[in-house]
XYZ file of C-alpha atoms in Angstrom:
760
model
C 135.262 51.314 218.610
C 136.773 47.867 219.007
C 139.384 46.591 216.569
C 140.387 43.170 215.262
C 143.121 41.466 213.255
C 142.103 38.454 211.142
C 145.588 36.970 211.383
C 149.241 37.976 211.660
C 152.373 36.990 209.670
C 154.337 34.086 211.120
C 157.759 33.917 209.442
C 159.353 36.392 211.853
C 160.404 39.933 211.036
C 163.799 38.677 209.806
C 162.565 35.283 208.520
C 163.578 33.510 211.719
C 161.120 30.671 211.072
C 162.481 30.015 207.583
C 166.076 29.729 208.748
C 165.229 27.628 211.802
C 163.081 25.245 209.726
C 165.852 24.763 207.183
C 168.315 24.047 209.981
C 165.890 21.456 211.306
C 165.620 19.830 207.864
C 169.432 19.581 207.786
C 169.516 18.055 211.264
C 171.352 21.036 212.770
C 168.775 21.774 215.477
C 166.217 19.694 217.347
C 162.458 19.803 217.040
C 162.324 21.455 220.450
C 164.653 24.225 219.299
C 162.499 24.802 216.213
C 159.390 25.002 218.386
C 161.114 27.573 220.608
C 161.667 29.812 217.588
C 157.950 29.562 216.823
C 157.152 30.465 220.419
C 159.291 33.615 220.242
C 157.617 34.708 216.994
C 154.154 34.267 218.503
C 155.151 36.123 221.660
C 156.323 39.146 219.683
C 153.229 39.337 217.468
C 150.876 39.139 220.454
C 152.916 41.805 222.239
C 152.694 44.202 219.285
C 148.938 43.740 218.982
C 148.346 44.212 222.679
C 150.453 47.404 222.714
C 148.235 48.909 220.000
C 145.075 48.066 221.910
C 143.700 45.520 219.436
C 140.491 44.179 220.971
C 140.375 40.836 219.124
C 143.851 39.282 218.797
C 144.213 35.967 216.983
C 145.939 32.809 218.145
C 146.487 29.607 216.160
C 147.222 31.792 213.119
C 150.813 30.580 213.428
C 151.995 27.553 211.463
C 155.291 25.811 210.828
C 154.202 25.367 207.212
C 150.536 25.961 206.339
C 147.302 26.528 208.229
C 145.172 24.291 206.002
C 147.643 21.466 206.572
C 147.494 22.164 210.308
C 143.709 21.775 210.181
C 144.007 18.455 208.339
C 146.356 17.185 211.040
C 144.090 18.476 213.815
C 141.201 16.546 212.276
C 143.247 13.391 211.727
C 143.052 13.681 207.913
C 146.404 11.988 207.396
C 146.586 9.665 204.359
C 147.709 6.129 205.154
C 151.037 6.491 203.316
C 152.130 9.098 205.843
C 150.776 7.186 208.831
C 152.892 4.196 207.826
C 156.031 6.300 208.252
C 155.315 6.354 212.038
C 156.764 9.863 212.430
C 156.070 12.342 215.215
C 153.518 15.108 214.628
C 156.042 17.711 213.439
C 157.777 15.353 211.014
C 154.436 14.068 209.732
C 153.497 17.662 208.924
C 156.749 18.197 207.025
C 156.426 14.871 205.216
C 152.963 15.834 203.977
C 154.235 19.280 202.964
C 157.592 18.390 201.399
C 157.490 14.689 200.680
C 159.618 12.077 202.436
C 162.420 9.926 201.071
C 164.348 8.065 203.734
C 164.795 4.560 205.033
C 161.305 4.559 206.555
C 159.643 5.128 203.184
C 159.282 7.157 200.004
C 156.159 9.323 199.805
C 155.512 12.404 197.620
C 154.105 15.609 199.086
C 150.443 16.569 199.068
C 149.219 18.745 196.213
C 149.843 22.462 196.636
C 147.576 25.201 195.288
C 147.265 28.974 195.379
C 145.220 30.336 198.275
C 142.300 31.973 196.455
C 143.598 35.095 194.639
C 146.916 35.443 196.490
C 150.510 34.285 196.027
C 150.276 32.174 199.181
C 150.079 28.397 198.635
C 148.182 25.879 200.740
C 148.462 22.077 200.983
C 145.389 20.258 199.714
C 143.801 17.883 202.280
C 143.075 14.391 200.947
C 139.907 12.645 202.095
C 139.133 9.068 201.122
C 136.689 6.381 202.157
C 139.146 5.235 204.818
C 139.465 8.753 206.350
C 137.983 9.129 209.822
C 137.776 12.755 210.912
C 138.206 13.216 214.629
C 139.982 15.660 216.946
C 143.582 14.444 216.842
C 145.762 17.250 218.153
C 146.217 19.993 220.722
C 147.890 22.865 218.818
C 145.044 25.462 219.011
C 144.559 24.855 222.732
C 148.265 25.036 223.521
C 148.712 28.308 221.636
C 145.679 29.864 223.350
C 147.100 28.890 226.764
C 150.517 30.188 225.704
C 149.048 33.625 224.899
C 147.043 33.642 228.110
C 150.228 33.013 230.119
C 151.590 36.194 228.542
C 148.528 38.141 229.607
C 146.905 38.177 226.185
C 143.322 37.027 225.666
C 142.953 35.764 222.091
C 140.355 34.471 219.701
C 141.672 31.137 218.365
C 141.447 30.894 214.571
C 140.361 27.726 212.757
C 139.707 27.003 209.119
C 135.929 26.691 208.911
C 134.300 23.330 208.060
C 132.735 24.525 204.794
C 136.020 25.849 203.416
C 137.860 22.737 204.632
C 135.485 20.512 202.669
C 135.580 22.889 199.685
C 139.372 22.775 199.439
C 139.807 19.038 200.001
C 140.554 16.488 197.311
C 138.374 13.376 197.462
C 139.406 9.814 196.766
C 137.497 7.587 194.418
C 133.876 7.237 195.498
C 134.148 9.810 198.303
C 132.351 13.154 198.455
C 132.040 16.060 200.876
C 128.751 14.958 202.450
C 130.317 11.660 203.543
C 132.358 13.550 206.140
C 129.790 15.976 207.539
C 128.769 13.965 210.614
C 132.331 13.251 211.752
C 133.446 16.792 210.914
C 130.686 18.376 212.988
C 131.471 16.077 215.887
C 135.166 16.997 215.697
C 134.470 20.746 215.628
C 132.062 20.445 218.539
C 134.727 18.629 220.525
C 137.118 21.467 219.670
C 134.507 23.941 220.933
C 134.174 21.951 224.146
C 137.925 22.035 224.685
C 137.992 25.786 224.137
C 134.989 26.400 226.371
C 136.544 24.409 229.202
C 139.604 26.692 228.991
C 137.535 29.865 229.237
C 137.889 30.946 225.603
C 135.433 33.726 224.770
C 135.570 33.952 220.954
C 136.573 31.493 218.217
C 137.117 32.639 214.642
C 136.082 30.284 211.838
C 137.611 31.315 208.502
C 135.229 30.700 205.607
C 136.709 32.393 202.516
C 135.032 29.779 200.287
C 131.777 31.684 200.891
C 132.906 34.491 198.549
C 132.951 32.125 195.565
C 130.024 31.417 193.242
C 127.934 28.990 195.283
C 125.663 26.355 193.794
C 122.388 25.434 195.456
C 123.991 22.211 196.744
C 126.967 24.085 198.196
C 124.702 26.593 199.907
C 122.653 23.735 201.351
C 125.854 22.062 202.594
C 127.002 25.292 204.257
C 123.640 25.901 205.945
C 123.461 22.327 207.186
C 126.983 22.445 208.604
C 126.360 25.574 210.624
C 122.892 24.647 211.805
C 124.396 21.536 213.401
C 127.653 23.188 214.414
C 126.038 25.952 216.430
C 123.777 23.621 218.387
C 126.626 22.766 220.781
C 128.870 25.810 220.820
C 128.396 25.978 224.593
C 129.446 29.364 226.009
C 131.636 30.215 223.066
C 130.992 33.138 220.794
C 131.604 32.305 217.147
C 132.977 34.730 214.568
C 132.380 33.554 211.005
C 135.101 35.347 209.032
C 135.079 35.844 205.251
C 137.564 37.686 203.029
C 138.793 38.198 199.433
C 135.302 38.977 198.118
C 131.634 39.451 198.876
C 128.964 37.080 200.167
C 126.138 37.883 197.749
C 125.179 34.199 197.354
C 124.810 33.462 201.049
C 124.194 36.771 202.864
C 120.601 35.907 203.715
C 121.734 32.591 205.182
C 124.672 34.152 207.021
C 122.657 36.689 208.968
C 120.220 33.974 210.104
C 122.947 31.794 211.625
C 123.362 31.400 215.382
C 126.823 32.924 215.286
C 127.834 35.974 217.307
C 129.901 37.823 214.741
C 130.340 37.952 210.976
C 133.488 39.271 209.300
C 133.079 40.913 205.888
C 135.704 42.318 203.521
C 134.610 45.799 202.403
C 137.617 46.312 200.105
C 137.602 43.318 197.749
C 134.001 42.496 198.620
C 132.445 44.950 196.200
C 128.820 44.117 197.054
C 129.173 43.720 200.814
C 128.361 47.362 201.559
C 125.295 47.176 199.327
C 124.176 43.974 201.056
C 124.448 45.543 204.499
C 122.808 48.850 203.570
C 119.932 47.326 201.592
C 119.239 44.220 203.666
C 120.377 45.371 207.074
C 122.447 43.510 209.639
C 121.257 41.787 212.834
C 121.473 43.989 215.917
C 122.436 41.017 218.091
C 125.605 40.258 216.107
C 128.959 42.023 215.830
C 129.888 43.065 212.295
C 133.670 42.808 211.840
C 134.211 45.374 209.083
C 137.325 44.635 206.994
C 138.443 48.149 206.046
C 142.232 48.115 206.564
C 143.818 46.386 203.587
C 145.486 43.092 204.507
C 146.911 42.520 200.999
C 148.575 45.786 200.030
C 151.177 47.990 201.689
C 149.821 51.512 201.187
C 148.599 53.675 204.041
C 144.828 53.655 204.376
C 142.908 56.669 203.150
C 141.238 57.649 206.433
C 138.565 59.674 204.633
C 137.425 56.604 202.679
C 137.678 54.211 205.614
C 135.781 56.430 208.032
C 133.175 57.333 205.413
C 132.472 53.667 204.696
C 132.482 52.855 208.396
C 129.894 55.557 209.064
C 127.679 54.152 206.315
C 127.972 50.639 207.769
C 127.164 51.883 211.283
C 123.913 53.333 209.984
C 122.697 49.800 209.250
C 124.464 47.608 211.828
C 124.262 48.024 215.563
C 127.648 46.785 216.722
C 130.681 47.242 214.447
C 134.293 46.172 214.978
C 136.993 47.760 212.790
C 139.085 44.987 211.254
C 141.659 44.105 208.647
C 140.197 42.957 205.324
C 141.979 39.578 205.628
C 144.963 38.104 207.430
C 148.097 40.265 207.437
C 149.951 37.134 206.324
C 150.068 38.729 202.859
C 152.098 41.819 203.811
C 155.599 42.203 205.312
C 156.202 42.434 209.044
C 157.384 45.964 209.747
C 158.960 49.065 208.263
C 161.448 49.300 211.118
C 164.113 47.374 209.156
C 163.878 49.581 206.052
C 166.769 52.035 206.375
C 167.467 52.698 202.672
C 164.056 53.977 201.575
C 163.684 57.745 201.765
C 161.345 59.048 204.419
C 159.256 60.636 201.645
C 158.616 57.234 200.071
C 158.423 55.236 203.280
C 155.713 57.539 204.615
C 153.277 56.020 202.102
C 153.712 52.442 203.359
C 152.059 50.411 206.080
C 153.247 46.865 206.786
C 151.680 44.496 209.325
C 152.967 46.253 212.432
C 152.082 49.680 211.041
C 148.569 48.498 210.184
C 148.091 47.886 213.901
C 148.879 51.562 214.442
C 146.384 52.491 211.723
C 143.682 50.465 213.457
C 144.457 52.286 216.696
C 144.311 55.731 215.052
C 141.118 54.959 213.157
C 139.437 53.616 216.293
C 140.433 56.831 218.090
C 139.085 59.025 215.273
C 135.674 57.333 215.414
C 135.300 58.582 218.977
C 136.104 62.218 218.091
C 133.348 64.789 217.779
C 134.855 66.069 214.501
C 137.623 63.765 213.342
C 138.341 65.953 210.288
C 140.068 68.431 212.598
C 142.273 65.894 214.373
C 146.009 65.919 213.599
C 146.063 62.197 212.748
C 143.372 62.658 210.109
C 144.901 65.821 208.651
C 148.356 64.230 208.368
C 146.875 61.192 206.647
C 144.981 63.294 204.115
C 148.046 65.384 203.250
C 149.907 62.154 202.541
C 147.324 60.280 200.450
C 146.510 63.337 198.327
C 150.149 64.299 197.671
C 151.453 64.051 194.099
C 153.572 60.942 193.451
C 157.103 60.951 192.066
C 158.150 58.741 189.083
C 155.331 59.890 186.811
C 156.121 59.595 183.082
C 153.771 61.091 180.518
C 155.587 59.323 177.660
C 154.699 55.927 179.149
C 151.043 56.836 179.525
C 150.842 58.058 175.927
C 152.386 54.757 174.735
C 149.712 52.752 176.567
C 146.931 54.889 175.129
C 148.357 54.334 171.634
C 148.280 50.527 171.709
C 146.349 48.956 168.819
C 144.871 45.507 168.199
C 147.601 44.910 165.595
C 150.242 45.281 168.323
C 148.474 42.542 170.301
C 148.262 39.981 167.480
C 151.060 37.737 166.205
C 151.247 36.518 162.600
C 151.231 34.013 161.016
C 148.866 31.782 162.988
C 150.169 29.189 165.422
C 149.741 26.147 163.140
C 151.868 27.780 160.446
C 154.486 28.866 163.000
C 154.693 25.318 164.345
C 155.664 23.987 160.902
C 158.266 26.723 160.466
C 159.757 26.128 163.913
C 159.999 22.334 163.505
C 162.127 22.950 160.441
C 164.110 25.652 162.227
C 165.039 23.708 165.386
C 165.011 20.044 164.302
C 164.260 18.972 167.880
C 163.581 15.305 168.686
C 160.212 13.944 169.726
C 159.535 14.806 173.398
C 162.192 17.552 173.639
C 163.624 17.998 177.132
C 164.238 21.285 178.893
C 163.962 22.933 182.307
C 161.803 25.832 183.427
C 164.667 28.309 183.792
C 166.483 28.634 187.090
C 169.134 26.265 188.434
C 169.995 25.835 192.145
C 171.112 28.979 193.925
C 174.194 27.494 195.578
C 176.123 29.057 198.442
C 178.649 30.359 195.919
C 175.915 32.045 193.871
C 174.386 33.678 196.944
C 177.811 34.769 198.207
C 178.610 36.448 194.892
C 175.333 38.383 195.010
C 175.819 39.308 198.657
C 179.346 40.657 198.056
C 178.070 42.794 195.195
C 175.109 44.154 197.161
C 177.389 45.024 200.077
C 179.727 46.871 197.724
C 182.647 44.533 198.409
C 183.017 43.721 194.688
C 182.166 45.819 191.635
C 179.809 44.975 188.753
C 182.651 43.668 186.580
C 183.796 41.198 189.259
C 180.212 40.188 189.963
C 179.467 39.523 186.277
C 182.725 37.620 185.809
C 181.575 35.131 188.428
C 178.029 35.017 187.000
C 179.437 34.142 183.580
C 181.491 31.352 185.176
C 178.311 29.952 186.765
C 176.522 30.156 183.404
C 179.342 28.339 181.587
C 179.282 25.548 184.185
C 175.481 25.312 183.955
C 175.563 24.976 180.156
C 178.230 22.289 180.438
C 176.170 20.288 182.962
C 173.056 20.457 180.779
C 174.949 19.299 177.688
C 176.452 16.427 179.683
C 172.954 15.360 180.795
C 171.647 15.495 177.237
C 168.952 18.169 177.592
C 167.682 19.433 174.240
C 166.850 23.079 175.008
C 169.096 24.722 177.586
C 168.820 27.630 180.017
C 171.468 29.947 181.435
C 170.486 29.237 185.064
C 169.433 32.760 186.131
C 172.435 33.249 188.421
C 172.178 37.017 188.085
C 168.668 37.002 189.590
C 167.564 37.008 193.182
C 163.875 36.636 192.294
C 162.043 36.372 188.986
C 160.050 39.548 189.638
C 162.362 41.552 191.876
C 165.167 41.243 189.306
C 163.070 42.855 186.581
C 161.710 45.479 188.935
C 165.267 46.477 189.806
C 165.912 47.089 186.125
C 162.741 49.038 185.358
C 161.928 52.626 186.213
C 158.940 53.196 188.498
C 159.795 50.594 191.147
C 161.111 50.936 194.682
C 162.644 48.147 196.742
C 162.752 47.102 200.341
C 165.505 45.402 202.311
C 163.624 43.086 204.654
C 159.988 43.173 203.502
C 159.579 39.418 203.146
C 156.229 37.705 202.608
C 155.551 33.975 202.894
C 154.744 32.236 199.604
C 154.700 28.681 200.965
C 156.456 26.865 203.793
C 159.986 28.254 204.059
C 159.753 30.037 200.697
C 159.558 33.800 201.191
C 159.496 36.514 198.552
C 160.235 40.225 198.715
C 157.733 41.817 196.326
C 158.892 45.029 194.673
C 156.625 48.052 194.927
C 155.221 49.848 191.888
C 155.517 53.469 192.954
C 155.194 55.237 189.583
C 154.970 54.700 185.832
C 157.015 51.697 184.618
C 159.587 52.048 181.832
C 162.575 50.063 180.496
C 165.608 52.283 179.966
C 168.098 49.674 178.647
C 168.390 45.904 177.901
C 168.151 43.737 181.003
C 168.981 40.108 180.129
C 170.546 40.227 176.674
C 174.234 40.005 177.621
C 173.717 36.962 179.884
C 171.613 35.136 177.280
C 174.052 35.877 174.451
C 176.968 34.590 176.533
C 175.085 31.376 177.368
C 174.232 30.802 173.703
C 177.894 31.289 172.766
C 178.824 28.255 174.909
C 176.691 25.717 173.008
C 175.247 24.845 169.619
C 171.965 23.812 171.250
C 169.281 26.491 171.614
C 169.338 28.424 174.886
C 166.120 30.032 176.069
C 166.047 33.724 176.843
C 164.277 33.922 180.202
C 161.832 36.710 181.020
C 158.963 37.247 183.435
C 155.640 38.259 181.909
C 153.799 41.505 182.654
C 150.884 39.938 184.522
C 153.186 38.000 186.860
C 155.410 41.039 187.427
C 152.279 42.980 188.322
C 150.683 40.258 190.436
C 153.871 39.576 192.391
C 154.478 43.252 193.070
C 152.620 45.495 195.461
C 150.604 47.518 192.918
C 149.696 51.180 192.960
C 146.163 52.096 193.987
C 145.929 55.379 192.045
C 145.740 53.822 188.532
C 144.151 50.615 187.227
C 145.751 47.180 187.153
C 145.138 47.156 183.405
C 147.196 50.288 182.842
C 150.051 48.936 184.968
C 150.007 45.612 183.081
C 150.307 47.343 179.701
C 153.092 49.623 180.964
C 155.060 46.539 181.994
C 154.052 44.732 178.787
C 155.613 47.457 176.635
C 158.857 47.146 178.627
C 158.975 43.344 178.224
C 158.148 43.647 174.508
C 161.245 45.827 174.068
C 163.351 43.190 175.850
C 161.916 40.372 173.699
C 162.768 42.200 170.491
C 166.309 42.931 171.705
C 166.836 39.245 172.558
C 165.627 38.214 169.123
C 167.890 40.795 167.461
C 170.832 39.384 169.445
C 170.231 35.879 168.034
C 168.192 34.243 170.817
C 165.733 31.990 168.988
C 163.674 30.659 171.910
C 162.285 33.119 174.453
C 160.316 32.085 177.530
C 158.014 34.696 179.078
C 156.834 33.226 182.379
C 153.303 33.924 183.563
C 153.428 31.823 186.712
C 150.894 34.096 188.408
C 148.414 34.534 185.560
C 145.493 33.209 187.589
C 146.402 34.970 190.793
C 144.266 38.065 190.356
C 141.534 36.273 188.438
C 138.335 37.412 190.178
C 136.968 34.728 192.437
C 133.535 35.048 190.818
C 133.281 33.857 187.202
C 130.951 36.685 186.263
C 133.835 39.120 186.771
C 136.531 37.140 184.920
C 136.378 38.936 181.599
C 135.084 42.378 182.499
C 137.671 42.835 185.254
C 140.711 40.736 184.321
C 141.072 38.412 181.328
C 140.058 41.157 178.909
C 143.410 42.849 179.610
C 145.620 40.110 181.152
C 145.720 37.914 178.016
C 146.330 40.865 175.624
C 149.095 42.179 177.934
C 150.951 38.891 177.420
C 150.366 38.900 173.664
C 151.758 42.427 173.513
C 155.118 41.069 174.676
C 155.645 38.636 171.788
C 153.470 39.807 168.902
C 156.365 41.534 167.147
C 158.745 38.557 166.796
C 159.493 36.558 163.639
C 157.736 33.215 162.995
C 161.058 31.400 163.509
C 161.296 32.669 167.090
C 159.656 30.229 169.469
C 157.771 31.706 172.442
C 157.409 29.663 175.630
C 155.570 30.474 178.836
C 155.163 28.770 182.216
C 152.410 28.602 184.842
C 152.283 26.919 188.207
C 150.189 25.932 191.245
C 146.734 27.011 190.213
C 143.657 25.328 188.821
C 143.691 26.300 185.155
C 140.988 23.938 183.860
C 138.279 26.585 183.674
C 140.382 29.103 181.740
C 142.255 26.641 179.544
C 140.875 28.158 176.323
C 141.934 31.619 177.458
C 145.444 30.288 178.108
C 145.477 28.873 174.577
C 144.552 32.367 173.355
C 147.780 33.729 174.852
C 149.162 32.443 171.535
C 152.450 31.093 172.895
C 154.132 28.264 170.980
C 154.913 26.123 174.042
C 153.552 26.267 177.570
C 154.794 24.372 180.623
C 152.458 23.723 183.545
C 152.778 22.464 187.075
C 151.139 19.061 186.889
C 152.945 16.588 189.145
C 151.354 17.519 192.478
C 147.936 17.854 190.889
C 148.275 14.306 189.553
C 147.998 15.369 185.880
C 144.320 16.381 186.214
C 144.984 19.410 183.993
C 145.632 17.090 181.046
C 141.956 16.154 180.863
C 141.071 19.806 180.284
C 143.849 20.127 177.681
C 142.560 17.098 175.819
C 138.888 18.018 176.033
C 139.355 21.656 174.976
C 141.262 20.951 171.766
C 144.261 22.839 173.172
C 146.529 23.889 170.309
C 149.672 25.040 172.144
C 152.475 22.511 172.639
C 152.645 21.590 176.332
C 155.196 20.584 178.924
C 153.326 19.263 181.977
C 155.771 18.938 184.857
C 156.951 15.354 185.185
C 158.226 15.787 188.743
C 157.715 18.052 191.753
C 160.676 20.343 192.432
C 159.195 21.685 195.685
C 160.026 18.385 197.359
C 163.591 17.176 198.072
C 162.681 13.719 196.731
C 164.602 12.331 193.750
C 161.982 10.604 191.577
C 163.174 7.373 190.027
C 163.521 6.660 186.324
C 160.628 4.202 186.593
C 158.410 6.829 188.242
C 159.110 9.445 185.565
C 158.709 6.962 182.728
C 155.325 6.022 184.187
C 154.341 9.690 184.378
C 155.223 10.232 180.714
C 153.265 7.134 179.719
C 150.241 8.611 181.508
C 150.714 11.953 179.743
C 150.773 10.296 176.329
C 147.291 8.935 176.931
C 146.015 12.515 176.857
C 148.549 14.556 174.859
C 149.575 13.949 171.244
C 153.230 12.878 170.935
C 154.176 15.793 168.680
C 152.721 18.249 171.238
C 154.522 16.980 174.365
C 157.616 18.537 175.947
C 159.407 17.030 178.956
C 160.395 19.252 181.905
C 160.218 19.615 185.705
C 157.148 21.413 187.008
C 158.904 24.619 188.064
C 162.286 26.331 188.324
C 165.073 24.583 190.230
C 166.231 27.601 192.205
C 165.202 26.284 195.629
C 166.692 22.800 195.208
C 170.252 21.614 195.792
C 172.542 20.227 193.091
C 172.598 16.879 194.905
C 168.866 16.506 194.151
C 168.686 18.365 190.839
C 171.293 16.538 188.770
C 170.112 12.951 189.394
C 166.480 14.016 188.952
C 167.229 15.638 185.587
C 169.266 12.624 184.456
C 166.317 10.376 185.245
C 164.015 12.769 183.386
C 166.188 12.821 180.253
C 166.531 9.045 180.288
C 162.777 8.605 180.724
C 162.196 10.847 177.688
C 164.695 8.794 175.698
C 162.933 5.535 176.558
C 159.511 6.911 175.654
C 160.945 8.351 172.429
C 162.365 4.969 171.434
C 159.054 3.268 172.130
C 157.217 5.861 170.027
C 159.627 5.396 167.115
C 159.308 1.601 167.269
C 155.542 1.998 167.419
C 155.599 3.937 164.176
């Protein structure tokens, strides 16, 4: 049994890439030194895979920022604004990813979106009438040669042409078919370059094939691959899919002149049925995705081997593979010294999944694998009773009623009550929640975690940060303030640390985008709140000002989606367990005098099924009620906010309105305000705060730029419905960027407000 890995993490087991990249941004190391760090990370990942006997090891799965962006650069899809900067290849990549604001020019970053149903973000390629796609780089070839020098034969990984065209944003008058001829020519030149170097296999990632495909999209896909495979020379092509099933294109897939097809048998619910009912070509390798690339639990060998046996009955040649890239799980358990062995035994990170692949491949060769020690040990583990079970929590979930999910009075009546209550000006200004995590803030947290200061000393410093933050916001003239979230390391991890049922890692970092890494908590048992979590910090912040200060919470769906979930109970049950805990916190904040409470659902769309037919039966039917559960018990005078970012919400905009919040802030700046069309056309009732500037870029947008953005918003949003805010929290920015940006934002709101008043 051969084995394969779709892709491997690239940040380094201790986030070496993140820290080196940030040093490069600050001018502390050279581009060559940054590239050397990347080389060391690649060397280690190839070494680990080779040691575990992985048959198909990937190369070109490494990136200094994002693989989709890498593909755009390789194909020469660089918008003219970035070309004019005349930067080298590495700096062009970073300019497209982060924006650029120096003497050479001032250019915003490309749009950033969620990668299918994950928390990873990709940069959106821009294709216009002036774009000429052609092979314009050497990265995949260099990394293949690099691996070969280390004695490792790899299959280079490329984003497939269909998914590239599916993800791209098109300029006025341009469409996908305009680029087919040049795109095919570029890929064929890439194939030629690989073939001349002796490459055996090339992997083309086509996750867009698991979406609902129209007849035109299917025709585009078939046409691309019919032409593409005409000149693949001696190469063998693996067409790799993941995150779902290929029900719309299976018949086309198995007819293609490719040598291997990768299918996800975990999230791809119908893939097994497709293979068993329709068969699979005997002349192709089936790469069976059976080791979970998105969750951290040990595989159940009984299930994996049972499914594998069923697949083998209908496909001649099968390769055991990960379900998707291991980019979505942490590097290795070797750095986790604080977890008990009992708990740690249940987990499998990227490096450990290589060991699972090796064991599973071995078991397939055994006459009776059920008697082998590896199989028996695995079954004892996966069938063992979990700790942290709480019958009281389960009874509470079962007892939820529709009344507990419905707020009264209706939103229109609440809006009138709240306008009288708060007396806010037209276009009220606020921020999303967090303020920059300065060196002093991080030092305070580090000293506390190391035990060098106690909780009282830690909180004393946190309160000092909060007081300073309130003072700065009042000085800038913001209307609704925040406490800055200085007590929080991460918007989900912080709540997990204060809820029963979670366990936490030390070094289990996962890339979210670029240099941004998160350390998702792990839901190990039933979730319960045992005491207030945020009340004291919010009450202190409110005591420092007469302006309203938002209580800041993370919603149940985001806490769930940004955690590694259990696999022994449903997502729905976990969401309602967390929802009950957040509801208790909301009511305690209200009781303590906090009049505005923001419950962030940044990741609402993350686990939305990729296929529309599954949206309600498998997700929205419980995700929206889980949010409503959190706030349905508050008084009409309490204003509920929420926030969402970096997803395409247009198609579920009515469902978002049904969350029944009073105000919702969206990411909108990078997506060029396209969401506002859906808001206008749907009759959206919730007040909205589309982000007026992109906080994921170090640029400081000018007053003129922000004023222009607000003018554009007012063409699509009623004045009495519009709030003014950045597009996300300010945690990752520095004060030197944040303060002038917010001052420009507040002044832009003031100018627009004056114009609106004069217009009346």
